[in-house]
Every structure is written in structure tokens, then in C-alpha cells.
Short mmCIF file of C-alpha atoms in Angstrom, two decimals:
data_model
loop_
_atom_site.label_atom_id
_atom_site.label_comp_id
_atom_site.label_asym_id
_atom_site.label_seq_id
_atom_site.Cartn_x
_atom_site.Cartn_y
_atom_site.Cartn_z
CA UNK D 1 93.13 88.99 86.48
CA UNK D 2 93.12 92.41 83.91
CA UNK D 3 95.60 95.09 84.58
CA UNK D 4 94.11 98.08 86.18
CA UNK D 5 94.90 100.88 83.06
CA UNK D 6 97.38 103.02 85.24
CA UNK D 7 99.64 100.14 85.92
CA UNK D 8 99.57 98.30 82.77
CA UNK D 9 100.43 101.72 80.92
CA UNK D 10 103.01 102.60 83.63
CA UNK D 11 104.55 99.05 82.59
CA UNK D 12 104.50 99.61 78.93
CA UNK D 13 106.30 102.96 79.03
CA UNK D 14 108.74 101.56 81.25
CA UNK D 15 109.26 98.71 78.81
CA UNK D 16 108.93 101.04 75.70
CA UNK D 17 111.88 103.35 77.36
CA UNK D 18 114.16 100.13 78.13
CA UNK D 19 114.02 99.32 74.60
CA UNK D 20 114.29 102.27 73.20
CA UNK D 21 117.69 103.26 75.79
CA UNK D 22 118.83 99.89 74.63
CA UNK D 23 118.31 100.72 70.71
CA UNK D 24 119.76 103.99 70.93
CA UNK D 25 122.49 102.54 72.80
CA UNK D 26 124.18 101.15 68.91
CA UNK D 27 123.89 104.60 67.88
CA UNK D 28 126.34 105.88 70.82
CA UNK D 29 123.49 107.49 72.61
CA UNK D 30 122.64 106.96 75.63
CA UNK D 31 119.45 107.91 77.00
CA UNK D 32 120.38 107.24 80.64
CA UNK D 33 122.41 110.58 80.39
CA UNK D 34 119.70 112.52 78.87
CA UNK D 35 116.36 111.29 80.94
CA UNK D 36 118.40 109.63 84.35
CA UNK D 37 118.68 112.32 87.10
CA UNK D 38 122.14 113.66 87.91
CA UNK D 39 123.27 115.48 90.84
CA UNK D 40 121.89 118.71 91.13
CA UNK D 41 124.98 120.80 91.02
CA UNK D 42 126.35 118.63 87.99
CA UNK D 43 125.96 120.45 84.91
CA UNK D 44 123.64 117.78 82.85
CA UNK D 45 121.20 118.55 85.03
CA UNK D 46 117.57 119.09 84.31
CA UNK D 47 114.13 119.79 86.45
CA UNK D 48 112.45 117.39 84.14
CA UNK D 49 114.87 114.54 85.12
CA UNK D 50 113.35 114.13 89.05
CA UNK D 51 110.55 112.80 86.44
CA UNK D 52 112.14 111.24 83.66
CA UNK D 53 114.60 109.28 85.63
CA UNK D 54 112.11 107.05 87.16
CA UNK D 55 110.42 105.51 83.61
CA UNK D 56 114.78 104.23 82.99
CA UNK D 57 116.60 101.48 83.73
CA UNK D 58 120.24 100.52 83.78
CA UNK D 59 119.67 96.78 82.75
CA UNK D 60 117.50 93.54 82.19
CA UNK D 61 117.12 92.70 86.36
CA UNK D 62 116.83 95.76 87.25
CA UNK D 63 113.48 96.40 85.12
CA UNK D 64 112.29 92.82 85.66
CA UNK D 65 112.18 93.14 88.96
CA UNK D 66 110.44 96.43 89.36
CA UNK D 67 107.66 95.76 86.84
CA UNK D 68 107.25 92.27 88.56
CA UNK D 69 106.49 94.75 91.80
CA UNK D 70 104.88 96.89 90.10
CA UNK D 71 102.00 94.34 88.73
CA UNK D 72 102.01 92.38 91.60
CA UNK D 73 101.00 95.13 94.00
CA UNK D 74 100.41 97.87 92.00
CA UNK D 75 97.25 95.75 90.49
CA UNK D 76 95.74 95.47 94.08
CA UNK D 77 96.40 99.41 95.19
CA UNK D 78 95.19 101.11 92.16
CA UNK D 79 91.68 98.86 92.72
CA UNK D 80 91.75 100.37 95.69
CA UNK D 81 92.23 103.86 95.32
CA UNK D 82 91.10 104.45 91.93
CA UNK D 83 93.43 105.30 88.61
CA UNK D 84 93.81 109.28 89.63
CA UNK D 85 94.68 108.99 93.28
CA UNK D 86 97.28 105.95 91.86
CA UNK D 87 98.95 108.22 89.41
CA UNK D 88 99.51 110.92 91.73
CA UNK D 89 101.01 108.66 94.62
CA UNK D 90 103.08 107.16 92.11
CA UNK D 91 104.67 110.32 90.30
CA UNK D 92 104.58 112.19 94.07
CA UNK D 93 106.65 109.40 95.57
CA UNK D 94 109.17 108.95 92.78
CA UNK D 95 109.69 112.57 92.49
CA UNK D 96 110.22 112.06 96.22
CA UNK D 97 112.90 109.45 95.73
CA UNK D 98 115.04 111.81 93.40
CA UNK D 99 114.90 114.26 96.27
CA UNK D 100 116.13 112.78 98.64
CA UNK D 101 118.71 110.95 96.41
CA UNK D 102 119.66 114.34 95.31
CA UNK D 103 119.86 115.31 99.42
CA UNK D 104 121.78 112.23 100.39
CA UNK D 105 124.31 112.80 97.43
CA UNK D 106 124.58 116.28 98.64
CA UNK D 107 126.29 115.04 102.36
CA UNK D 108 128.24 113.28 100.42
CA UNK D 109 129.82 115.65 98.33
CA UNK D 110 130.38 118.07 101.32
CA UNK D 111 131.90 115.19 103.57
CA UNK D 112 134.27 114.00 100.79
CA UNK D 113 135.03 117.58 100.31
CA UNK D 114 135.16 118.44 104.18
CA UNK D 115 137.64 115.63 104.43
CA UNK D 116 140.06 115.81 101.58
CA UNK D 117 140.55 120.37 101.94
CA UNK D 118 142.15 121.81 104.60
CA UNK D 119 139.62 124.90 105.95
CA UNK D 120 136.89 123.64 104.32
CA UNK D 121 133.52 125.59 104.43
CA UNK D 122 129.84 125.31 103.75
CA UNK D 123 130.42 128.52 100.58
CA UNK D 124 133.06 126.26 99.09
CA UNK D 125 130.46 123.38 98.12
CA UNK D 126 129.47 125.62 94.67
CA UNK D 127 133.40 126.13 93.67
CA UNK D 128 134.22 122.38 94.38
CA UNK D 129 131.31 121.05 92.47
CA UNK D 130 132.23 123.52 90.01
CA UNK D 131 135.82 121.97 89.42
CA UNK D 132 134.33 118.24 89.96
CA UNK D 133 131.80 118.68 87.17
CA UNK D 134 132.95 115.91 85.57
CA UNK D 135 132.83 113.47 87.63
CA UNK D 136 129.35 114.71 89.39
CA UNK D 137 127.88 114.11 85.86
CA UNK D 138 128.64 110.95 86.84
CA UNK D 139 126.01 110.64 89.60
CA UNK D 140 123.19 109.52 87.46
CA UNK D 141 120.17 107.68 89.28
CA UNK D 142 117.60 105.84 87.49
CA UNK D 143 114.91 103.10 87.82
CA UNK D 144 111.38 103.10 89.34
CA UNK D 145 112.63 101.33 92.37
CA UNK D 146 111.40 104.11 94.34
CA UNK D 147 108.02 104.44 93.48
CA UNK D 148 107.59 100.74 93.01
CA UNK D 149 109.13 100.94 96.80
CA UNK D 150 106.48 103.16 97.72
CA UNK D 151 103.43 101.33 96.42
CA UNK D 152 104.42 97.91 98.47
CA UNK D 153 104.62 100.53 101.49
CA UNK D 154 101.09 101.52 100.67
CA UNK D 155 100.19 97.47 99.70
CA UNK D 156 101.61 96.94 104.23
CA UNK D 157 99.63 99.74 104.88
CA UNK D 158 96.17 99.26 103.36
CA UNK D 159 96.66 95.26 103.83
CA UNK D 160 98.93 94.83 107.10
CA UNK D 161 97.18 91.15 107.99
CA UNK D 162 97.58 89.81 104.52
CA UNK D 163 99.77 86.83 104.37
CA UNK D 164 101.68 86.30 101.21
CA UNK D 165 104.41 84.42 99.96
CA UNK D 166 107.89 86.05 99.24
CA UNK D 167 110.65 83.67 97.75
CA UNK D 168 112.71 82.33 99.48
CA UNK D 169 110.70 81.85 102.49
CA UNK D 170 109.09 78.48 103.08
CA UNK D 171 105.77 80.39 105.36
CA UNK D 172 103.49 83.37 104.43
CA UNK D 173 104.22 86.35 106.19
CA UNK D 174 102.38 89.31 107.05
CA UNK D 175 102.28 92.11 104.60
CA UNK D 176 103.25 94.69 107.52
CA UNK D 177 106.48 92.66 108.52
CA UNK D 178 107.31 92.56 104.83
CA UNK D 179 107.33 96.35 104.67
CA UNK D 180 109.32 96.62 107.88
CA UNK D 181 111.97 93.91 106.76
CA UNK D 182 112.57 95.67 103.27
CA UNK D 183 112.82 98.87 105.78
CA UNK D 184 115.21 97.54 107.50
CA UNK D 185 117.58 95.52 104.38
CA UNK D 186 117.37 98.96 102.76
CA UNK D 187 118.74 101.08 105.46
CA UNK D 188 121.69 98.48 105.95
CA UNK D 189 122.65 98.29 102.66
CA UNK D 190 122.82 102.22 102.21
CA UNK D 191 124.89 102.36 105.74
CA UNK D 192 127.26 99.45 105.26
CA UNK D 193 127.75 99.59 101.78
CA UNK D 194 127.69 103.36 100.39
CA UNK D 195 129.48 102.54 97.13
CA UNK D 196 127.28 99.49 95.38
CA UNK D 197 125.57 101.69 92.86
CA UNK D 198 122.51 101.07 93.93
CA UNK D 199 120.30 103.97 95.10
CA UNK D 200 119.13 102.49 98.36
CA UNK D 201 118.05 106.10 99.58
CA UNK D 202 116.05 106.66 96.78
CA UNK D 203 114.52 103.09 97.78
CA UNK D 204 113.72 104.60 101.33
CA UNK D 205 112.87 108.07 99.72
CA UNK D 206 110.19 106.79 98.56
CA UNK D 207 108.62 105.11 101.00
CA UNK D 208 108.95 108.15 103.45
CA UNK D 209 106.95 110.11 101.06
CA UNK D 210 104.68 107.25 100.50
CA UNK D 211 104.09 107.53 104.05
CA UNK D 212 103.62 110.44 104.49
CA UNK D 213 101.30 111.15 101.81
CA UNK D 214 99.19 108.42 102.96
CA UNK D 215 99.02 110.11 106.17
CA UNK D 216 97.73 112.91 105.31
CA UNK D 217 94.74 111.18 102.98
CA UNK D 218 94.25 109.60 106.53
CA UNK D 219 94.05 112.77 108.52
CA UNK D 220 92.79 115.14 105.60
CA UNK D 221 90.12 112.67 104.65
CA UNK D 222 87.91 113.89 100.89
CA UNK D 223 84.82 112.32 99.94
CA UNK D 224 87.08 110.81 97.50
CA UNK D 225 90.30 109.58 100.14
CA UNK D 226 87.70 108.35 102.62
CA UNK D 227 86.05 105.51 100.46
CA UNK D 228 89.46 105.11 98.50
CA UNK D 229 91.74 104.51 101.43
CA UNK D 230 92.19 102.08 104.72
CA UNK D 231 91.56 98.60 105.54
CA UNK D 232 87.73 98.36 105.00
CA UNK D 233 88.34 99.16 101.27
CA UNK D 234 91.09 96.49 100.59
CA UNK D 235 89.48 93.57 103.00
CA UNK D 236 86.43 94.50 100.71
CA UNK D 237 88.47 93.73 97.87
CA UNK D 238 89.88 90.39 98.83
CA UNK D 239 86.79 89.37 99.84
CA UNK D 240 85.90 89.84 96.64
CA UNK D 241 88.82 88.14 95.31
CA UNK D 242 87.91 85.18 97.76
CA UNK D 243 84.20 84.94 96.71
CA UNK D 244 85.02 84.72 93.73
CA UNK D 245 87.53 81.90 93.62
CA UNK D 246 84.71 79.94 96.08
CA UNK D 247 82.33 80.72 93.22
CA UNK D 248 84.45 79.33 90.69
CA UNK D 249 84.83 76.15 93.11
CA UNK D 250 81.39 75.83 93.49
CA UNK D 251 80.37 75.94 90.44
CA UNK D 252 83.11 73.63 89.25
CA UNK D 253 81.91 71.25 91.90
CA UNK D 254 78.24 71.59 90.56
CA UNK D 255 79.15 71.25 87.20
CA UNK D 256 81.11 67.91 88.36
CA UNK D 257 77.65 66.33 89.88
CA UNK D 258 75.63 67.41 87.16
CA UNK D 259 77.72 65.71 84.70
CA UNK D 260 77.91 62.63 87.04
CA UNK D 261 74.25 62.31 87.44
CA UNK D 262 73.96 62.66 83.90
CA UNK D 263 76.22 59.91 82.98
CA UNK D 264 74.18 58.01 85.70
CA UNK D 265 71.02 58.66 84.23
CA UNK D 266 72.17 57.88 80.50
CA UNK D 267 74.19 54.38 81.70
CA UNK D 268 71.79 53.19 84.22
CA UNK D 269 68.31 51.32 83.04
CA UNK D 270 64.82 53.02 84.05
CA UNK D 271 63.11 52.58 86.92
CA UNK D 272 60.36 50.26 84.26
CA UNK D 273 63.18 48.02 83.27
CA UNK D 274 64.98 47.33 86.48
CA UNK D 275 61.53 45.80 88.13
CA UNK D 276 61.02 43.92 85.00
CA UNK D 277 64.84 42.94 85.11
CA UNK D 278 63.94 41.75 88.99
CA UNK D 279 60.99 39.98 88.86
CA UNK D 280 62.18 37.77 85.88
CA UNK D 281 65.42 37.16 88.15
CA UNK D 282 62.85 36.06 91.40
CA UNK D 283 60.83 34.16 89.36
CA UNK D 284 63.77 32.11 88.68
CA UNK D 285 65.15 31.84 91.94
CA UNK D 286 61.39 30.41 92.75
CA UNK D 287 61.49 27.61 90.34
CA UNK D 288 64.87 26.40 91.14
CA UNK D 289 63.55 26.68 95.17
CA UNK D 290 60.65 24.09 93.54
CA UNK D 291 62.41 22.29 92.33
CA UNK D 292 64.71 21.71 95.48
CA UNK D 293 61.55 21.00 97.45
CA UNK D 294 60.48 18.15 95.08
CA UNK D 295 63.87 16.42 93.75
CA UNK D 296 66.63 17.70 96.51
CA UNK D 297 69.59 20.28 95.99
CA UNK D 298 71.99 17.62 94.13
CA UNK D 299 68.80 17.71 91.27
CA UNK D 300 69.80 21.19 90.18
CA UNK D 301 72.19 21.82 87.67
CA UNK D 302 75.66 23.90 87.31
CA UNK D 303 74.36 26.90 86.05
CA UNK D 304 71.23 26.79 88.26
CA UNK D 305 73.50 26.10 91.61
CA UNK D 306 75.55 29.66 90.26
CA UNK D 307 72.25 31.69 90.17
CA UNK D 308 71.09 30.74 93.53
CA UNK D 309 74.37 31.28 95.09
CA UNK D 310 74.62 34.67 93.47
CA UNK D 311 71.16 35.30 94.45
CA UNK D 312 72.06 34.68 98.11
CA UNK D 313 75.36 37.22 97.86
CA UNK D 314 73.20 39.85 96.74
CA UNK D 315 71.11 40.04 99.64
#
């Protein structure tokens, strides 16, 4: 199946921006720090990096399995919403992500800080980031997990009855219960285990704005939205996909007969030469019969005995 263009460029500048973070690396620079997005009160900083930050990685599994995501669903939603309408969910909802990464790190800082200073209050956040700068540099998110998060929201929403496969499960499930169980992993691992490194807010970031984006294409329908979003557009698409594969079946099937009939036709004798063939064979079977009649069975020889009795298993 070709890559829609969107997605397959989307996956060659992520690759092209692993490798080059990874070349740089031998040089002592690290391109995480320059293009990841740190906390917003941290003073490497940038507006560019809420962009930026989502084309990085910080290692091999990490971008494996978001470009895996990313072609395996992103194929199927940018068919159905076009290249233009894909780009702009995509960028919207990662930008998203780093927002509410950049929110969620926020609390933290003020708890920490609320817990650890005696008369602690909401104007002492600037000062205390101020004297932690070195450590809030630190707080560098990257990856596309968010907007790769996003697009299999939109892949539940536009497809909730699709079954597919998800390793390890042994059954299909529904694409809607998939959404809802990454939902649901995602929000327990950012509750019960706030220190892994991994940015499961972002992950949920970006499916809230994924959500709510789509929302409003469904309530704020365009002449564009409206034939680019809901379910009629993607069952029309995998019914498509499904006629198809049938196609392919049937004309693999066809082709199968055809060459059968053919090999028939070219093994086989004609129609001409089988009568001949049969007549010569029951004009045999009549003179050893005569000869019966006149002289008696034990009269016929060994090979005539074998053509009658084949004769008589034939019919």
C-alpha cells in the first residue's frame, strides 16, 4: 500500500533528525538541547521548541515505535481527511502536547516548591525557577508520541467498529476500546509513576486536543470537514480496501481455472479422436463377445479376458 505524502515525509524528517541528533552527538552536540522543549521558565527555552521538539527522539525504541504508529494509522487518516487537514491536526495536536507538558511541569514545580519553603507563595514561582535554572534546563521533552497519540485517537474516532489486532492479544478488538485502554494505561502511568521520564501527559495532551479539534470539524462542519470527516468517509475507505483484496481473490481464482482448463484442453485428446479412440475399443469388445458366442469364454485368450474385464469396470 503507498504512503500517503504527509506521512511518509513526516517519517523521513523524523528519521533524518534521529540521525542527524545521533551524528552530532560525536561532536559533543546535542541536538536534544537545542530543538527538545524545556520548561518554560528554564532559560534554554525557545517558542520554536513546542514545534521542534516533536520531529526528536531520545533513542532507537522510542522512534521505532512512533513511526510504526505513525504509518500504521497515520496511512488510513490522512486518506481520509486529505494531506492539508492531516498536517494541521498533526502540528495542532503536538503543539498541544508541549502545552500541556509545559502546564503539568508547571504544578510540579510549584508543589515541590510549596512543599520544601516555609511561606511559600504563588509570586515566588519566578525567583525559585530563577535559582533552579539549572536543573529546570533539565526538563527537556521530546518525541512525537503526542501527535502520533493523537492520530490513533482520531483512527477510534473515525473507525470505532474496526477490529484490529494489537500484540499481545490473541482476539481483535475494537478500535474505540483501543483508544479508551491506551486512555486509561496513560493516565496510570502519569499518576502512579511521576518520575519514569516518560512524558505520559504529553501522551494525553495530545489526544485532548485531538479531541477536541475533531469536535469542532464535527460541529463547525466546511464543505471541506464534511466530506473529509466521520464514519461514512472511512467505512468508504475500507470498503475499498475490502473490494479490492476480493478483486485480487477473484481474479486469482479466475486466473487459476483458466490455466486449468487450459492445461485440460492442451493434455486431453479432441472431441474427433476420443470417438475414434471408442469405437475402435467397442469394436473389439464385439469380436471377443463373437467369439464367446461361437467357441465359449475359456476360447479367449489372456490379453483378450483383460480387455473385457476392463471394459466391464468402466461402465
Amino acid at each position: 500500500m503507498r504512503i500517503p505524502t504527509i506521512t511518509k515525509n513526516l517519517l523521513i524528517i523524523n528519521v533524518l533528525a534521529f540521525l542527524a541528533m545521533m551524528g552530532l552527538q560525536r561532536f559533543g552536540i546535542n541536538l536534544n538541547d537545542i530543538c527538545g522543549l524545556h520548561f518554560f521558565l528554564a532559560p534554554d527555552f525557545q517558542v520554536y521548541q513546542l514545534v521542534t521538539y516533536m520531529f526528536m527522539h531520545a533513542g532507537w525504541q522510542h522512534i521505532i515505535f512512533n513511526m510504526f504508529a505513525l504509518w500504521m494509522f497515520g496511512c488510513v487518516v490522512e486518506r481520509v481527511w486529505g494531506p492539508k487537514k492531516f498536517l494541521f491536526y498533526y502540528i495542532f495536536t503536538g503543539v498541544g502536547a508541549g502545552i500541556l507538558q509545559e502546564i503539568v511541569q508547571f504544578a510540579q514545580l510549584y508543589y515541590m516548591a510549596s512543599e520544601q519553603l516555609p511561606a511559600f507563595s504563588f509570586s515566588d514561582i519566578f525567583e525559585v525557577a530563577h535559582n533552579s535554572s539549572e536543573v529546570l534546563n533539565q526538563w527537556t521533552t521530546v518525541g512525537a508520541s503526542g501527535a502520533v497519540y493523537a492520530i490513533l485517537l482520531a483512527f477510534g474516532m473515525i473507525f470505532p467498529e474496526e477490529r484490529i489486532f494489537i500484540f499481545p492479544l490473541p482476539i481483535p478488538i475494537k478500535a474505540k476500546w483501543f483508544v479508551v485502554g491506551y486512555v486509561v494505561i496513560e493516565l496510570f502511568s502519569a499518576l502512579s509513576t511521576p518520575g519514569d521520564s516518560v512524558a505520559h501527559f504529553a501522551h494525553l495532551g495530545g489526544m485532548l486536543f485531538g479531541f477536541l479539534l475533531i469536535r469542532y470539524w464535527y460541529r463547525h462542519p466546511s464543505v471541506d470537514s464534511s466530506q473529509m470527516y466521520g464514519r461514512s468517509s472511512g467505512e468508504h475507505l475500507f470498503s475499498n480496501l475490502r473490494s479490492r483484496w476480493e478483486q485480487h481473490q477473484n481474479r486469482k481464482t479466475e486466473n487459476y481455472r483458466d490455466s486449468q482448463t487450459s492445461t485440460q484442453t492442451s493434455t486431453h485428446e479432441s472431441d474427433w479422436e476420443y470417438n475414434a479412440r471408442q469405437a475402435k475399443e467397442q469394436d473389439e469388445v464385439d469380436r471377443i463377445l463373437d467369439k464367446i458366442r461361437k467357441s465359449g469364454y475359456d476360447s479367449l485368450t489372456t490379453e483378450e479376458k483383460q480387455k473385457l474385464f476392463n471394459q466391464s469396470n468402466r461402465k
